[in-house]
Amino acid sequence: QQKVQQSPESLSVPEGGMASLNCTSSDRNFQYFWWYRQHSGEGPKALMSIFSDGDKKEGRFTAHLNKASLHVSLHIRDSQPSDSALYFCAASGDTNAYKVIFGKGTHLHVLP
Amino acid sequence: EAAVTQSPRNKVAVTGGKVTLSCNQTNNHNNMYWYRQDTGHGLRLIHYSYGAGSTEKGDIPDGYKASRPSQENFSLILELATPSQTSVYFCASGDGGAYAEQFFGPGTRLTVL
């Protein structure tokens, strides 16, 4: 079973709208989270990390982590066509600090 | 910003042939990783290394070997390539530790006929 599960698989939002992506870790050994973004034809690139309970805001991007449920979300406000990409949630932990588990990704389409 | 390069960018191989994918990073990161990306599976970890001379198995190591001869270089070796290994392969590097960001290369598209 996938240890890091993402939803939805695909999401379409209008330009200027809010996009919300979800991620849950099923293994308490993996409790630190990163969000990565991958544009078509490129390698993934880190967007932001979140390691503590609560919200973390970076520009138009806000991540929220609930450590009790190991659920993390990413909210993109004022979505732009350039935000159209594949978004990965990645989890790591202290047990094996070198290993990172990626989810299957959410395809975000921002419609002009 | 960390620079991770991969070669070749595209490769066509024959079944049963040997394939070597190369990765180089210039930011002196201790950790390096090899992933494959397939539709419906996301990124899956094949092998990783936490320093020169070390290699560790990831989640899907069968059919793959890895080599880390130096801090900068990390290779993925397919001794007997099969069509099921057709995929896009990404190399990444990072400083290590549970909090570390990973920096990815541009990927290698491998087709095994």
XYZ file of C-alpha atoms in Angstrom:
225
model
C 0.000 0.000 0.000
C 1.220 3.471 -0.866
C 2.581 5.037 2.322
C 1.927 8.562 1.067
C -1.462 9.054 -0.526
C -2.503 12.145 -2.443
C -5.878 13.414 -3.558
C -7.350 14.308 -5.890
C -5.507 12.701 -8.803
C -6.470 15.613 -11.016
C -7.837 19.056 -10.316
C -9.007 21.884 -12.567
C -9.451 25.424 -11.288
C -10.119 28.722 -13.080
C -7.390 31.316 -13.295
C -7.507 33.390 -10.116
C -9.163 30.599 -8.162
C -8.069 28.551 -5.158
C -6.542 25.098 -5.582
C -6.457 22.680 -2.647
C -4.344 19.525 -2.670
C -4.267 16.836 0.014
C -1.760 14.312 1.280
C -1.725 11.728 4.082
C 1.061 9.560 5.414
C 0.034 6.134 6.689
C 3.342 5.560 8.487
C 4.196 7.504 11.627
C 7.866 7.036 10.782
C 7.308 9.490 7.925
C 6.072 12.724 9.462
C 8.022 15.534 7.822
C 6.573 16.841 4.589
C 7.680 18.600 1.436
C 5.678 19.698 -1.569
C 7.342 19.420 -4.972
C 6.143 20.715 -8.318
C 6.985 19.252 -11.720
C 6.319 21.021 -14.976
C 6.071 18.908 -18.095
C 9.467 17.751 -19.349
C 11.345 18.850 -16.243
C 12.491 17.360 -12.974
C 10.536 18.019 -9.770
C 11.433 21.149 -7.837
C 10.773 21.795 -4.169
C 8.023 24.293 -3.364
C 7.955 24.298 0.407
C 8.371 22.220 3.489
C 6.295 21.864 6.641
C 7.425 20.034 9.749
C 5.279 21.496 12.545
C 1.573 21.596 13.263
C -0.324 24.490 11.746
C 0.033 26.712 8.734
C 3.039 27.857 6.759
C 2.653 30.543 4.127
C 4.993 31.370 1.271
C 3.565 33.904 -1.128
C 0.455 32.465 -2.783
C 1.141 29.018 -1.309
C -0.047 27.882 2.128
C 0.659 24.469 3.615
C -1.217 23.078 6.595
C -0.073 20.124 8.697
C -1.996 18.111 11.257
C 0.597 15.840 12.866
C -1.969 13.829 14.807
C -3.584 12.633 11.580
C -0.419 12.984 9.442
C -2.447 14.990 6.977
C -0.962 17.868 5.025
C -2.623 20.135 2.513
C -1.402 22.707 0.010
C -3.539 25.669 -0.944
C -2.702 27.863 -3.908
C -4.584 31.136 -4.027
C -4.930 33.308 -7.119
C -3.932 30.321 -9.291
C -2.076 31.135 -12.494
C -1.750 29.123 -15.724
C 1.938 28.734 -14.855
C 0.856 26.794 -11.760
C -0.391 24.014 -14.040
C 1.871 21.105 -13.155
C 2.146 17.797 -11.307
C 2.380 18.311 -7.541
C 4.048 15.720 -5.342
C 3.830 15.329 -1.606
C 6.961 13.801 -0.057
C 7.413 12.475 3.472
C 10.483 11.652 5.502
C 11.247 10.798 9.096
C 13.882 10.311 11.758
C 13.942 6.498 11.621
C 15.703 6.468 8.255
C 16.647 10.058 7.615
C 18.004 9.349 4.148
C 14.801 7.924 2.723
C 11.987 10.003 1.246
C 8.652 8.610 0.118
C 6.750 10.366 -2.660
C 3.040 10.201 -3.359
C 1.663 9.564 -6.831
C 0.998 13.244 -7.433
C -1.905 15.552 -8.249
C -2.249 17.011 -11.729
C -3.305 20.646 -11.436
C -4.806 22.388 -14.465
C -5.400 26.122 -14.225
C -7.828 27.191 -16.908
C -7.333 30.667 -18.439
C 21.307 26.614 -6.509
C 22.283 22.948 -6.621
C 23.104 21.680 -10.074
C 22.282 18.089 -10.935
C 22.953 16.868 -14.426
C 22.096 13.548 -16.035
C 23.359 11.772 -19.104
C 22.203 10.666 -21.508
C 18.914 12.571 -21.692
C 17.407 9.984 -23.986
C 18.402 6.377 -24.496
C 17.088 3.516 -26.585
C 18.354 0.097 -25.574
C 17.720 -3.474 -26.625
C 16.381 -6.182 -24.370
C 19.242 -7.945 -22.620
C 21.666 -5.115 -23.164
C 23.548 -3.224 -20.485
C 22.556 0.368 -19.745
C 24.351 2.871 -17.561
C 22.701 6.115 -16.537
C 24.972 8.775 -15.082
C 24.352 11.580 -12.629
C 26.630 14.394 -11.498
C 26.026 17.002 -8.814
C 28.194 20.018 -8.075
C 26.905 21.124 -4.661
C 28.805 18.655 -2.509
C 25.657 16.976 -1.198
C 26.147 13.784 0.753
C 22.975 12.044 -0.371
C 22.059 11.011 -3.893
C 19.015 9.158 -5.155
C 17.714 7.366 -8.216
C 13.966 7.338 -8.931
C 11.836 6.168 -11.787
C 8.626 7.890 -12.777
C 5.753 6.045 -14.391
C 2.183 7.131 -14.972
C 0.033 6.020 -12.066
C 3.005 5.336 -9.801
C 4.566 8.700 -9.168
C 8.214 8.662 -8.135
C 9.594 5.373 -6.850
C 12.950 5.076 -5.145
C 15.354 2.580 -6.735
C 18.666 3.137 -4.927
C 20.207 5.820 -2.795
C 23.581 6.689 -1.356
C 24.706 8.671 1.663
C 28.287 9.133 0.554
C 31.048 7.994 -1.743
C 31.360 4.221 -1.745
C 27.908 3.583 -0.285
C 24.755 2.368 -1.974
C 21.471 1.332 -0.392
C 18.424 -0.382 -1.822
C 15.283 1.631 -2.183
C 11.766 0.347 -2.693
C 12.188 -1.199 -6.167
C 15.861 -2.260 -6.520
C 15.345 -5.510 -8.454
C 17.062 -5.413 -11.847
C 19.134 -2.354 -10.946
C 22.566 -1.754 -9.489
C 24.058 1.527 -8.333
C 27.554 2.873 -7.994
C 28.820 5.933 -6.090
C 32.517 6.264 -6.940
C 32.799 9.841 -5.713
C 30.863 12.558 -3.907
C 29.810 14.038 -7.252
C 28.845 10.964 -9.272
C 26.130 8.349 -8.895
C 25.342 5.814 -11.610
C 22.416 3.488 -12.178
C 23.217 0.273 -13.997
C 20.822 -2.062 -15.751
C 22.846 -5.206 -16.414
C 20.156 -6.936 -18.475
C 17.620 -4.381 -19.610
C 13.983 -5.431 -20.007
C 11.013 -3.627 -21.617
C 9.478 -3.211 -18.138
C 12.347 -0.850 -17.334
C 11.164 1.609 -19.961
C 10.598 4.741 -17.917
C 11.830 8.217 -17.060
C 14.651 8.138 -14.527
C 15.486 10.981 -12.191
C 18.569 11.529 -10.117
C 18.433 13.770 -7.053
C 20.820 15.021 -4.408
C 20.395 16.486 -0.946
C 22.222 17.424 2.214
C 20.800 14.501 4.121
C 18.641 14.261 7.172
C 14.898 14.061 7.504
C 14.411 17.777 6.779
C 16.487 18.069 3.640
C 15.253 19.274 0.291
C 16.064 17.146 -2.727
C 17.385 18.703 -5.927
C 16.452 16.849 -9.087
C 18.120 16.491 -12.433
C 16.247 16.911 -15.730
C 15.622 13.195 -16.172
C 16.607 10.458 -18.626
C 13.996 8.900 -20.850
C 14.882 5.234 -21.356
C 13.162 3.021 -23.896
C 13.971 -0.695 -23.918
C 12.880 -2.442 -27.113
